[in-house]
PDB file of C-alpha atoms in Angstrom:
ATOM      1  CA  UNK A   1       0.000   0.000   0.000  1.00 99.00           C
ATOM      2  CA  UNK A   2       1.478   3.652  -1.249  1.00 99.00           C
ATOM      3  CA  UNK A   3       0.801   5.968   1.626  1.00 99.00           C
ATOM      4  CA  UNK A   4       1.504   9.089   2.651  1.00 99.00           C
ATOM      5  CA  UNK A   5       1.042  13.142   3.747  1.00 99.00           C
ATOM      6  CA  UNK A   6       0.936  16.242   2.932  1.00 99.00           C
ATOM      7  CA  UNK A   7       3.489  19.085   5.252  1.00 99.00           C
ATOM      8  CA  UNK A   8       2.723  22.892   4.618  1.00 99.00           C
ATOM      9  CA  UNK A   9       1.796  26.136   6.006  1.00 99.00           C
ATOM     10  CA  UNK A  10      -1.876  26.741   5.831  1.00 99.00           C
ATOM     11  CA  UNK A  11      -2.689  30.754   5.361  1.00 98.00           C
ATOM     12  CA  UNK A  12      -5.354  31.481   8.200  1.00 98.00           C
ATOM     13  CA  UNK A  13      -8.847  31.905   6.909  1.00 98.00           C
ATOM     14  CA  UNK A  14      -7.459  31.417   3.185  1.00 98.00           C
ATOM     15  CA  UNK A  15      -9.396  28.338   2.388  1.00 99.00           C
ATOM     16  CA  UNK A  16      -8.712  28.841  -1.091  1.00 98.00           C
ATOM     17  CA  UNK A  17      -5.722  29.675  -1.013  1.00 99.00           C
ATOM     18  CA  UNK A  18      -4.858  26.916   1.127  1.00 99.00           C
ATOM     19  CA  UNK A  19      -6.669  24.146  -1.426  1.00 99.00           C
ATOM     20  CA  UNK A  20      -4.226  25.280  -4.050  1.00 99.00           C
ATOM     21  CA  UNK A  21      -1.266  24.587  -2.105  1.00 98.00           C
ATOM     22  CA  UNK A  22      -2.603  21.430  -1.497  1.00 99.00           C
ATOM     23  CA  UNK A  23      -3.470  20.554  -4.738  1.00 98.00           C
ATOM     24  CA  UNK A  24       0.174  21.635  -6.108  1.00 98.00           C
ATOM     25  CA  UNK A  25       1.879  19.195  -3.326  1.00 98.00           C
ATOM     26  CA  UNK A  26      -0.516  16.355  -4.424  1.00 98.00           C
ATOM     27  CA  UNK A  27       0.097  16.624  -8.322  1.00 95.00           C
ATOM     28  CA  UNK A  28       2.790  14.444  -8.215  1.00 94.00           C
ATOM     29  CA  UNK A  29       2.015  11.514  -5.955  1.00 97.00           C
ATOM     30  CA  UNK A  30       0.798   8.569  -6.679  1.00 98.00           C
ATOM     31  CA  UNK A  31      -0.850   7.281  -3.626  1.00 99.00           C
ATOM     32  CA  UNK A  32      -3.681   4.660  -1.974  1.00 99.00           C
ATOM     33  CA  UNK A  33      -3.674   7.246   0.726  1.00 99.00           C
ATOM     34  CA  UNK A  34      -2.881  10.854   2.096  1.00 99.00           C
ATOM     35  CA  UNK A  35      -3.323  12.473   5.314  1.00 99.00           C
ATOM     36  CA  UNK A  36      -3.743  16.139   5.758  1.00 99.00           C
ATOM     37  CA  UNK A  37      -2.926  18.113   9.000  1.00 99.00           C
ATOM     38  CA  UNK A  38      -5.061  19.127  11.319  1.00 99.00           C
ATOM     39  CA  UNK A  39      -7.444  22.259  10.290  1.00 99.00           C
ATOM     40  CA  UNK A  40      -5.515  22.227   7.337  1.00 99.00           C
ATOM     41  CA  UNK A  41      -8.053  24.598   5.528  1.00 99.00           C
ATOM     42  CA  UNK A  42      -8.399  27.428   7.681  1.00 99.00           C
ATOM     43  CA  UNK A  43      -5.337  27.210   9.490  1.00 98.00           C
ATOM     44  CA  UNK A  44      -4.943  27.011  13.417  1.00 98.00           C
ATOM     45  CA  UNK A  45      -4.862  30.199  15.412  1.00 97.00           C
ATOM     46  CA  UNK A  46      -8.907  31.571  15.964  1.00 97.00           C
ATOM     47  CA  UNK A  47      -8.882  34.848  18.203  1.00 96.00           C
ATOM     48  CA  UNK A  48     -12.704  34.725  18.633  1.00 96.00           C
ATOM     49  CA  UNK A  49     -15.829  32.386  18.358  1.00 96.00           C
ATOM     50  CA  UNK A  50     -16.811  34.640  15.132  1.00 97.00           C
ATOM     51  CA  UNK A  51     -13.704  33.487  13.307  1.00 98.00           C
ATOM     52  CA  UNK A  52     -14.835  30.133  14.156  1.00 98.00           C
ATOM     53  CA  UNK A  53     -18.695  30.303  13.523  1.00 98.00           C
ATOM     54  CA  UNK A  54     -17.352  31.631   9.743  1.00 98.00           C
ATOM     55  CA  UNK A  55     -15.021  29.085   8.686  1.00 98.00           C
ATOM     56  CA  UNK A  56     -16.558  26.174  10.380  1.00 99.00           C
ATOM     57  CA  UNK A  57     -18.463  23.842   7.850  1.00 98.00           C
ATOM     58  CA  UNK A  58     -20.424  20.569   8.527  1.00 98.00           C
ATOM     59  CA  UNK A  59     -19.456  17.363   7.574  1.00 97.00           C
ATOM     60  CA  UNK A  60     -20.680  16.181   3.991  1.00 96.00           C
ATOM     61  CA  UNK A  61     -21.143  19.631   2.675  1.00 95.00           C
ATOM     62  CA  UNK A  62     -19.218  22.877   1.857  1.00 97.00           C
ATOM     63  CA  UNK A  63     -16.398  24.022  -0.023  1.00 98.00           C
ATOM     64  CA  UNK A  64     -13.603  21.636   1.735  1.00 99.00           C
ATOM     65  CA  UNK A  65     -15.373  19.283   1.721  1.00 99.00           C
ATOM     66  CA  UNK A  66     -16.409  19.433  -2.137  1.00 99.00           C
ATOM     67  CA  UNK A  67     -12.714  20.122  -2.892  1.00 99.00           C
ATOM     68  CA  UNK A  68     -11.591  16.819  -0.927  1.00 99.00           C
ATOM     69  CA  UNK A  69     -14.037  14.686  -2.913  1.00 99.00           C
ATOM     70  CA  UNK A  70     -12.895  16.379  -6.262  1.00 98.00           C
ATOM     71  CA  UNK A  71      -9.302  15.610  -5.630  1.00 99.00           C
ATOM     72  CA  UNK A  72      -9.923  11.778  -3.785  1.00 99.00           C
ATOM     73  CA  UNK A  73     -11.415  11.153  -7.688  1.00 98.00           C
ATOM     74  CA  UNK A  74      -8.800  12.820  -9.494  1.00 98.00           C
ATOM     75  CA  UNK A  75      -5.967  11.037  -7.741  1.00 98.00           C
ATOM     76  CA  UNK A  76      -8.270   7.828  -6.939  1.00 98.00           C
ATOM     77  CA  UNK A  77      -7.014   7.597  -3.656  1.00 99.00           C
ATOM     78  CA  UNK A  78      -8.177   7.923   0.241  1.00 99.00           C
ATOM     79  CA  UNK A  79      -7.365  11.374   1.576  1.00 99.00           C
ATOM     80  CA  UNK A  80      -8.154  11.857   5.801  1.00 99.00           C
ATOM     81  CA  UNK A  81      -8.160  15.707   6.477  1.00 99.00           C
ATOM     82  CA  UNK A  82      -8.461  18.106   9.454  1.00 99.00           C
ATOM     83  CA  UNK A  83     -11.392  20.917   9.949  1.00 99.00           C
ATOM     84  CA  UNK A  84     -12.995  22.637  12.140  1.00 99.00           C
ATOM     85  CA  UNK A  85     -16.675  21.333  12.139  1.00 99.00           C
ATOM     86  CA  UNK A  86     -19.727  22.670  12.925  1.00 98.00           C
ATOM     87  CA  UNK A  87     -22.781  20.499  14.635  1.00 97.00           C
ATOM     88  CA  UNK A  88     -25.603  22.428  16.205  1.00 95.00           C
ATOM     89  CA  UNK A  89     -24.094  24.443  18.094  1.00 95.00           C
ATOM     90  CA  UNK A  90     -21.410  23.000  18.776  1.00 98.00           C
ATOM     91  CA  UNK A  91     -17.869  22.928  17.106  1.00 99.00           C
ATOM     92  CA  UNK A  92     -15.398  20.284  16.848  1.00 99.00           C
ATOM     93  CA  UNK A  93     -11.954  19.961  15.771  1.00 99.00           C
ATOM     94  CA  UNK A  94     -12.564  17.154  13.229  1.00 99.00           C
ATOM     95  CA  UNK A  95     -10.892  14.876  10.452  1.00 99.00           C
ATOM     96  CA  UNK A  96     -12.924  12.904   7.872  1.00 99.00           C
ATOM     97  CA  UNK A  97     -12.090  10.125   6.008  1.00 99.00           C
ATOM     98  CA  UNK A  98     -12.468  10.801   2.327  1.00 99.00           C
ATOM     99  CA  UNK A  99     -12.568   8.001  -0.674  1.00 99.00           C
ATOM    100  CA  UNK A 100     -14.069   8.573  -3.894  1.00 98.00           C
ATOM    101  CA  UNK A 101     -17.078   7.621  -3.123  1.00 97.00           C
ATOM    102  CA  UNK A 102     -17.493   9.451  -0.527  1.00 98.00           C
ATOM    103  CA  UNK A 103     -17.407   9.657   3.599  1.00 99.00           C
ATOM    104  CA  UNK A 104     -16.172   6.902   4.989  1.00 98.00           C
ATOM    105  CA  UNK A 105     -14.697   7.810   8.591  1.00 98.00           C
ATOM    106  CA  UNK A 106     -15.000  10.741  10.851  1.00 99.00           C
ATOM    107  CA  UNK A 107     -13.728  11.377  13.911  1.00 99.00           C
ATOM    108  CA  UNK A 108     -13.613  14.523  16.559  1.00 99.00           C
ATOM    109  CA  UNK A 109     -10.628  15.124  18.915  1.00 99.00           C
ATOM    110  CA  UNK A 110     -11.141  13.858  22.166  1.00 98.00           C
ATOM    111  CA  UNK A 111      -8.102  15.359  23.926  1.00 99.00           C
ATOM    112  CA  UNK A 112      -8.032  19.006  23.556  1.00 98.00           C
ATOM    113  CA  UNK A 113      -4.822  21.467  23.356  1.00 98.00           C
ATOM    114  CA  UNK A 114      -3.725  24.684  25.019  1.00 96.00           C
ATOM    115  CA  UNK A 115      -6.680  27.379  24.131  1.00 96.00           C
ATOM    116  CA  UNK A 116      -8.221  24.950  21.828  1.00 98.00           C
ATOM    117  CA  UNK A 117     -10.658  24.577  25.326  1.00 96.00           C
ATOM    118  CA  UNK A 118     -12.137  28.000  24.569  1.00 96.00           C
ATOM    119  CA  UNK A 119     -13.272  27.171  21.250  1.00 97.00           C
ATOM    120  CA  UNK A 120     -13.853  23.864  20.202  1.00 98.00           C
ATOM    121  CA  UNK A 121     -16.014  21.284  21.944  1.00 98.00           C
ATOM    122  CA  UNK A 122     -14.124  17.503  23.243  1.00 98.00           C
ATOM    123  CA  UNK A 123     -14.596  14.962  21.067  1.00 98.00           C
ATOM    124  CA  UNK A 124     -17.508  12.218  21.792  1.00 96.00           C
ATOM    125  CA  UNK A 125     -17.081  10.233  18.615  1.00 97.00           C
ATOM    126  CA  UNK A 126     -15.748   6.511  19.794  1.00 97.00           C
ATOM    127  CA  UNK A 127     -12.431   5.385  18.312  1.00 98.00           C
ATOM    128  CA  UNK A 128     -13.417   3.597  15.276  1.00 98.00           C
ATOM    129  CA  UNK A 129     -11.894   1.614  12.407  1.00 99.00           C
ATOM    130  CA  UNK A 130     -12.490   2.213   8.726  1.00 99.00           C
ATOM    131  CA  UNK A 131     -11.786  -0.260   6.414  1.00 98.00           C
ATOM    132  CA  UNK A 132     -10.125   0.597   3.046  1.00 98.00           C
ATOM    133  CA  UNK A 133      -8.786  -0.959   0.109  1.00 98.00           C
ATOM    134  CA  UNK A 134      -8.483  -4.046   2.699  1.00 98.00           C
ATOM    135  CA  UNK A 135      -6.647  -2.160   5.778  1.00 99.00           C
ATOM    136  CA  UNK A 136      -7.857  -1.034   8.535  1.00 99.00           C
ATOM    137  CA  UNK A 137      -7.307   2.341   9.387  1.00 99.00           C
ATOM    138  CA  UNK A 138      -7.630   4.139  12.667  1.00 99.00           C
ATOM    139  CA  UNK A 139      -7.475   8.387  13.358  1.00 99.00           C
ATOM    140  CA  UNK A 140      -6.601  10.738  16.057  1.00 99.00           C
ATOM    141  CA  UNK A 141      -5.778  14.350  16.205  1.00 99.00           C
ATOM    142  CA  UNK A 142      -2.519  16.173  17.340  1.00 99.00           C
ATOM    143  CA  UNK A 143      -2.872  15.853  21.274  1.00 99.00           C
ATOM    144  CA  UNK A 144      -4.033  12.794  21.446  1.00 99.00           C
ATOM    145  CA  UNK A 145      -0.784  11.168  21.003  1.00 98.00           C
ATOM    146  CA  UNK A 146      -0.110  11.626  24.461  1.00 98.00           C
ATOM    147  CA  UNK A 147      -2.579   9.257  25.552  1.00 98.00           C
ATOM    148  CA  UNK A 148      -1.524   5.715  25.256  1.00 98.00           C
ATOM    149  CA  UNK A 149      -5.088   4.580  25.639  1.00 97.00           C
ATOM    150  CA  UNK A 150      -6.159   6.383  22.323  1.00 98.00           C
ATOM    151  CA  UNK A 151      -3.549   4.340  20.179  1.00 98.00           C
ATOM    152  CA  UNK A 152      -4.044   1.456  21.667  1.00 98.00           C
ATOM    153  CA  UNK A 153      -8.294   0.907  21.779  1.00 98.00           C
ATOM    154  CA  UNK A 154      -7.724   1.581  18.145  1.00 99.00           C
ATOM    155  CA  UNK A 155      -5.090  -1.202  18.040  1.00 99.00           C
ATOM    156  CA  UNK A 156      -6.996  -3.545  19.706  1.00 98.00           C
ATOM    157  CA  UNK A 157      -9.762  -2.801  17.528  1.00 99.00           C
ATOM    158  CA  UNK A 158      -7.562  -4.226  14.465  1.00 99.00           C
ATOM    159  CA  UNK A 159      -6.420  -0.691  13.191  1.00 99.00           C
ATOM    160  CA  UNK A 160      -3.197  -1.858  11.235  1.00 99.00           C
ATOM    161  CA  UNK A 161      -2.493   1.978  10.439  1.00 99.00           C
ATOM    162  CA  UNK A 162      -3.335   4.844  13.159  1.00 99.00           C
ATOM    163  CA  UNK A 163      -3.302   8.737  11.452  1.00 99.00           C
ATOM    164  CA  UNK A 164      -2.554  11.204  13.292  1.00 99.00           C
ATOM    165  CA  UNK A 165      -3.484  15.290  12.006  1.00 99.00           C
ATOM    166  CA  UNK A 166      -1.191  17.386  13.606  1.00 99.00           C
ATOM    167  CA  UNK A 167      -0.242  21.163  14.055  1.00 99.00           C
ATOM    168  CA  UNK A 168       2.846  20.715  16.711  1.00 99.00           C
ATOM    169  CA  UNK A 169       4.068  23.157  19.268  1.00 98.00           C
ATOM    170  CA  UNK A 170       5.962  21.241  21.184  1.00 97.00           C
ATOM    171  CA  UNK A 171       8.783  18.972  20.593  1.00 96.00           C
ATOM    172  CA  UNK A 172       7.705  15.220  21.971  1.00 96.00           C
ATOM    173  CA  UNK A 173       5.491  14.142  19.131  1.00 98.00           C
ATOM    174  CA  UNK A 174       7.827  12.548  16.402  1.00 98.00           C
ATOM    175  CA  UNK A 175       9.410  10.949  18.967  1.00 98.00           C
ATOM    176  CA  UNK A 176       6.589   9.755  21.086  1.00 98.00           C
ATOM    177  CA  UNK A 177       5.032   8.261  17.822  1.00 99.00           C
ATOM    178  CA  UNK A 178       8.104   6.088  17.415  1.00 99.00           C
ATOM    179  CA  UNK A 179       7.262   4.496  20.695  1.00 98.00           C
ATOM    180  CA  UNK A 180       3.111   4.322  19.807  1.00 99.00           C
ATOM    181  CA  UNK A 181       4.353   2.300  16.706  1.00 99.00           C
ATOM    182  CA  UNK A 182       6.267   0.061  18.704  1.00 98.00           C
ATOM    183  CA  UNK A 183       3.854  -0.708  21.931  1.00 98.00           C
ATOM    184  CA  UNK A 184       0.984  -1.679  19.184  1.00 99.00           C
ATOM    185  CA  UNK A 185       3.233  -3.011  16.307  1.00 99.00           C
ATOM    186  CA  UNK A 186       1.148  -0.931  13.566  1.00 99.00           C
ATOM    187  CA  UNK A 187       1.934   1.630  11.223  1.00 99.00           C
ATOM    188  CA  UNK A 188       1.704   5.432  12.469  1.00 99.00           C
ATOM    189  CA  UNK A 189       1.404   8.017   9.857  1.00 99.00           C
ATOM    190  CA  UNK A 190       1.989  11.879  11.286  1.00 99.00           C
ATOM    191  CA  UNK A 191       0.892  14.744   8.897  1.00 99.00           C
ATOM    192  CA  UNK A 192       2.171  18.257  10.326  1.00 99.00           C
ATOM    193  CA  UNK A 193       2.015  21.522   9.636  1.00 99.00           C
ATOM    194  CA  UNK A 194       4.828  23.845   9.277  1.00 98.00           C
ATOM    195  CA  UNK A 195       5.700  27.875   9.512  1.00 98.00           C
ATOM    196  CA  UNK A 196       4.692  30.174  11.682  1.00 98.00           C
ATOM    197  CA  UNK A 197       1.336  31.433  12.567  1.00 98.00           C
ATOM    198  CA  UNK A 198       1.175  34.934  14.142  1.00 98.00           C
ATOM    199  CA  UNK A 199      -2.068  36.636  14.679  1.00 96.00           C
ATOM    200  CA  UNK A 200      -3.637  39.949  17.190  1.00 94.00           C
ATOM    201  CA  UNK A 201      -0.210  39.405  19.247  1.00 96.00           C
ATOM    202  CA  UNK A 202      -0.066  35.779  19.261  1.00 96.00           C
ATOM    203  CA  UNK A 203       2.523  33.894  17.571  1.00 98.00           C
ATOM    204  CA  UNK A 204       3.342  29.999  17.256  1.00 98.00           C
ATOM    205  CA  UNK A 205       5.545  28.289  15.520  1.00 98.00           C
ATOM    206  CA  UNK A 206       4.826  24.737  14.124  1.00 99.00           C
ATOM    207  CA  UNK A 207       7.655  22.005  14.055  1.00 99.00           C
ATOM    208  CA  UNK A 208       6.769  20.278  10.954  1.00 99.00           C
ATOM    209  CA  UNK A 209       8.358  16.956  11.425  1.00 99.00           C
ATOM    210  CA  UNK A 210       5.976  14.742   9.335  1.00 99.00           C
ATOM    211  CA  UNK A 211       6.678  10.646   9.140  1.00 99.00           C
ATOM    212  CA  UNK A 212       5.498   7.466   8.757  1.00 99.00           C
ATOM    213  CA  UNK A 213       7.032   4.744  11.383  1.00 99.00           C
ATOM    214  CA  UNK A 214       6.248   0.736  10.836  1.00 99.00           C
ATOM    215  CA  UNK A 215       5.548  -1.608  13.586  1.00 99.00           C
ATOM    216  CA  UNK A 216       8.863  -2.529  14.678  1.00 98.00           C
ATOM    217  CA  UNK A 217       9.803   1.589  15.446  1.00 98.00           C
ATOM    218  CA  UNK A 218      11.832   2.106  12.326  1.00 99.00           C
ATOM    219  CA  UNK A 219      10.952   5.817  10.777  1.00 99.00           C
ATOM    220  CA  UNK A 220      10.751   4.730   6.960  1.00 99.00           C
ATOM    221  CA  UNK A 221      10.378   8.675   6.771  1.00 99.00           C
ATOM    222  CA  UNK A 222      10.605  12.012   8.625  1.00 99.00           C
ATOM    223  CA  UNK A 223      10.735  15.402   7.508  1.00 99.00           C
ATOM    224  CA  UNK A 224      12.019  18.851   8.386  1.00 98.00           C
ATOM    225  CA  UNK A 225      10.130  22.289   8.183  1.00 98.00           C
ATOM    226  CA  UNK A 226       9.752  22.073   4.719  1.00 98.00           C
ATOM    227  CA  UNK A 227       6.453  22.172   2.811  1.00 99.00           C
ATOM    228  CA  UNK A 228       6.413  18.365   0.786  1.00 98.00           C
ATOM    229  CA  UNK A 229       4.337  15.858  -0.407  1.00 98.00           C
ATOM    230  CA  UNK A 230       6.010  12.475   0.585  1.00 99.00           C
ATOM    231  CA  UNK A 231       4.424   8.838  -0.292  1.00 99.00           C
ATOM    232  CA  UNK A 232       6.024   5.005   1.371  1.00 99.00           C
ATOM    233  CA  UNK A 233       5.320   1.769   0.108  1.00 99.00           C
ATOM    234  CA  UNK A 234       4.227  -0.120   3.095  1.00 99.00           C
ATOM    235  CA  UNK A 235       2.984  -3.693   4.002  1.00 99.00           C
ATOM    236  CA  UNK A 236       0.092  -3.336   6.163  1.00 99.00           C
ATOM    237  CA  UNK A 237       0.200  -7.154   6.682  1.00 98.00           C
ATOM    238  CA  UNK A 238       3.040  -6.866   8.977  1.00 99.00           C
ATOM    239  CA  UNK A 239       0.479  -4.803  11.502  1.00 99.00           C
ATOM    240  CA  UNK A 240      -1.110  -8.147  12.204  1.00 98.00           C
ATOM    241  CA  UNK A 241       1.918  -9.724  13.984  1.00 98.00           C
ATOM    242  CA  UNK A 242       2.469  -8.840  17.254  1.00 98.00           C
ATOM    243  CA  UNK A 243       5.145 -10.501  18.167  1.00 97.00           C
ATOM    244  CA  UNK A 244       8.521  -9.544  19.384  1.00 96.00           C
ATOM    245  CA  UNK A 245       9.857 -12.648  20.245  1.00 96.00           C
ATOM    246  CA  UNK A 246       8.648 -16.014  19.234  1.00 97.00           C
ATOM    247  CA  UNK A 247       7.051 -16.414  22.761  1.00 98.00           C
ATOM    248  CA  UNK A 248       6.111 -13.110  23.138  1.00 98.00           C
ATOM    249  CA  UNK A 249       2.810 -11.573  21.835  1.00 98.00           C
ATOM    250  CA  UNK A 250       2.368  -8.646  23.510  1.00 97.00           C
ATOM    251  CA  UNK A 251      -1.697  -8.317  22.587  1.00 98.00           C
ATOM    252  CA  UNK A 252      -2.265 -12.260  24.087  1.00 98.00           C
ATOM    253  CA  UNK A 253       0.021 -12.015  26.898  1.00 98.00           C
ATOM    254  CA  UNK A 254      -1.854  -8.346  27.988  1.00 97.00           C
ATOM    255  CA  UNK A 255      -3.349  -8.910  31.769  1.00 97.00           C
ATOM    256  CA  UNK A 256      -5.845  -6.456  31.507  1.00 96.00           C
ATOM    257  CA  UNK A 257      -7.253  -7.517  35.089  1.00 96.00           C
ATOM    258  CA  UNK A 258      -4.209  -6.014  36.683  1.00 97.00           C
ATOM    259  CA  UNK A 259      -4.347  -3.072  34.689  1.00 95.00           C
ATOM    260  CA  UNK A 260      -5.789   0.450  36.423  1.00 91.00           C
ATOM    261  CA  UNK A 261      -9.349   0.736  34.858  1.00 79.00           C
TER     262      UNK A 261
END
């Protein structure tokens, strides 16, 4: 399976501009699948609700969404992408799983970052799995990382390959992924952004760092700041061994009845 991401600086509130530089980084891949950052349309860094309530969109409708489903069937691939979504009245900071026929995964951050508490509503989607093209695929957002228990319901729940949409302030991720890869024995793709975001006297600066690990902690790729489209080959059969040792399979040797819960 060819997978892979996508690594740039989103413009805030450009969507526009934003789906072009998209577009221009995808021309030249050939891929099965490609994950987007998180909020990679209208970039990260809301001062107020109202910035929020205008570039939100619900899922299955709207101008990201219409350009996703445009470019899934131009490239025929899978493409998983972050957005700010609107629901009632509440907002979420969302990815959806795009094919070209349509939906087929969505999923709304559970574990919220820094002043993302002041906009966005916690996530109450459950950690699914979609199946596609004959892998099962698993997605989180940014901060979750940091929570074991994220990664691993989804690896328990089969997920061979766990996405993660990122826009990274702090340093731990990449690294931290590594060891996600290795405690589940799947694949971990991490789609970043990069640049600098500096808005009404507020400034962060993104890491970039994008890569794809396999299940035995080896970083088949990782990125600097750059802005890139990068595709893997990978063998999502080797997800389903988890093994380390020929007497040691760390999912049926678990003792989950010791474990805090």
């Amino acid at each position: 399976m060819r997978v892979g991401f996508i690594q740039f600086s989103p413009l805030f509130g450009e969507k526009k501009k934003n789906f072009k530089k998209v577009m221009n980084l995808v021309e030249d891949l050939n891929a099965d699948l490609i994950v987007l950052p998180e909020l990679f349309n209208t970039g990260y860094l809301f001062l107020n609700k109202q910035e929020l309530v205008e570039l939100a969109e619900s899922p299955g409708k709207g101008e990201t969404h219409d350009f996703i489903l445009q470019l899934c069937n131009k490239k025929n691939c899978g493409i998983i992408y972050g957005f700010a979504e609107k629901c009632g009245d509440n907002f979420y900071n969302s990815v959806i799983f795009m094919a070209p026929e349509g939906i087929i995964g969505h999923y709304r951050k559970t574990h919220l970052f820094f002043e993302e508490w002041f906009f966005f509503t916690p996530g109450d989607l459950p950690y699914n799995i979609f199946e596609y093209k004959g892998v099962k695929i698993g997605m989180l957002i940014c901060f979750d990382y940091i929570y074991p228990e994220a990664m691993r319901t989804l690896a328990l729940k089969g997920a061979q390959i766990v996405t993660l949409s990122a826009n990274l302030v702090l340093q731990f991720c990449p690294d931290a992924m590594v060891t996600r890869s290795i405690e589940n024995r799947i694949f971990t793709i991490l789609a970043d952004r990069t640049g600098i975001e500096e808005r009404g006297g507020k400034m962060l600066k993104f890491i970039g760092k994008s890569q794809i690990v396999g299940p035995d902690g080896e970083i088949l790729v990782r990125v600097g700041e750059k802005e890139c489209g990068i595709v893997v080959d990978i063998n999502p059969e080797l997800a389903l061994d988890k093994r380390v040792t020929p007497h040691n399979d760390i999912f049926a040797q678990r003792r989950p009845e010791l474990y805090f819960h």
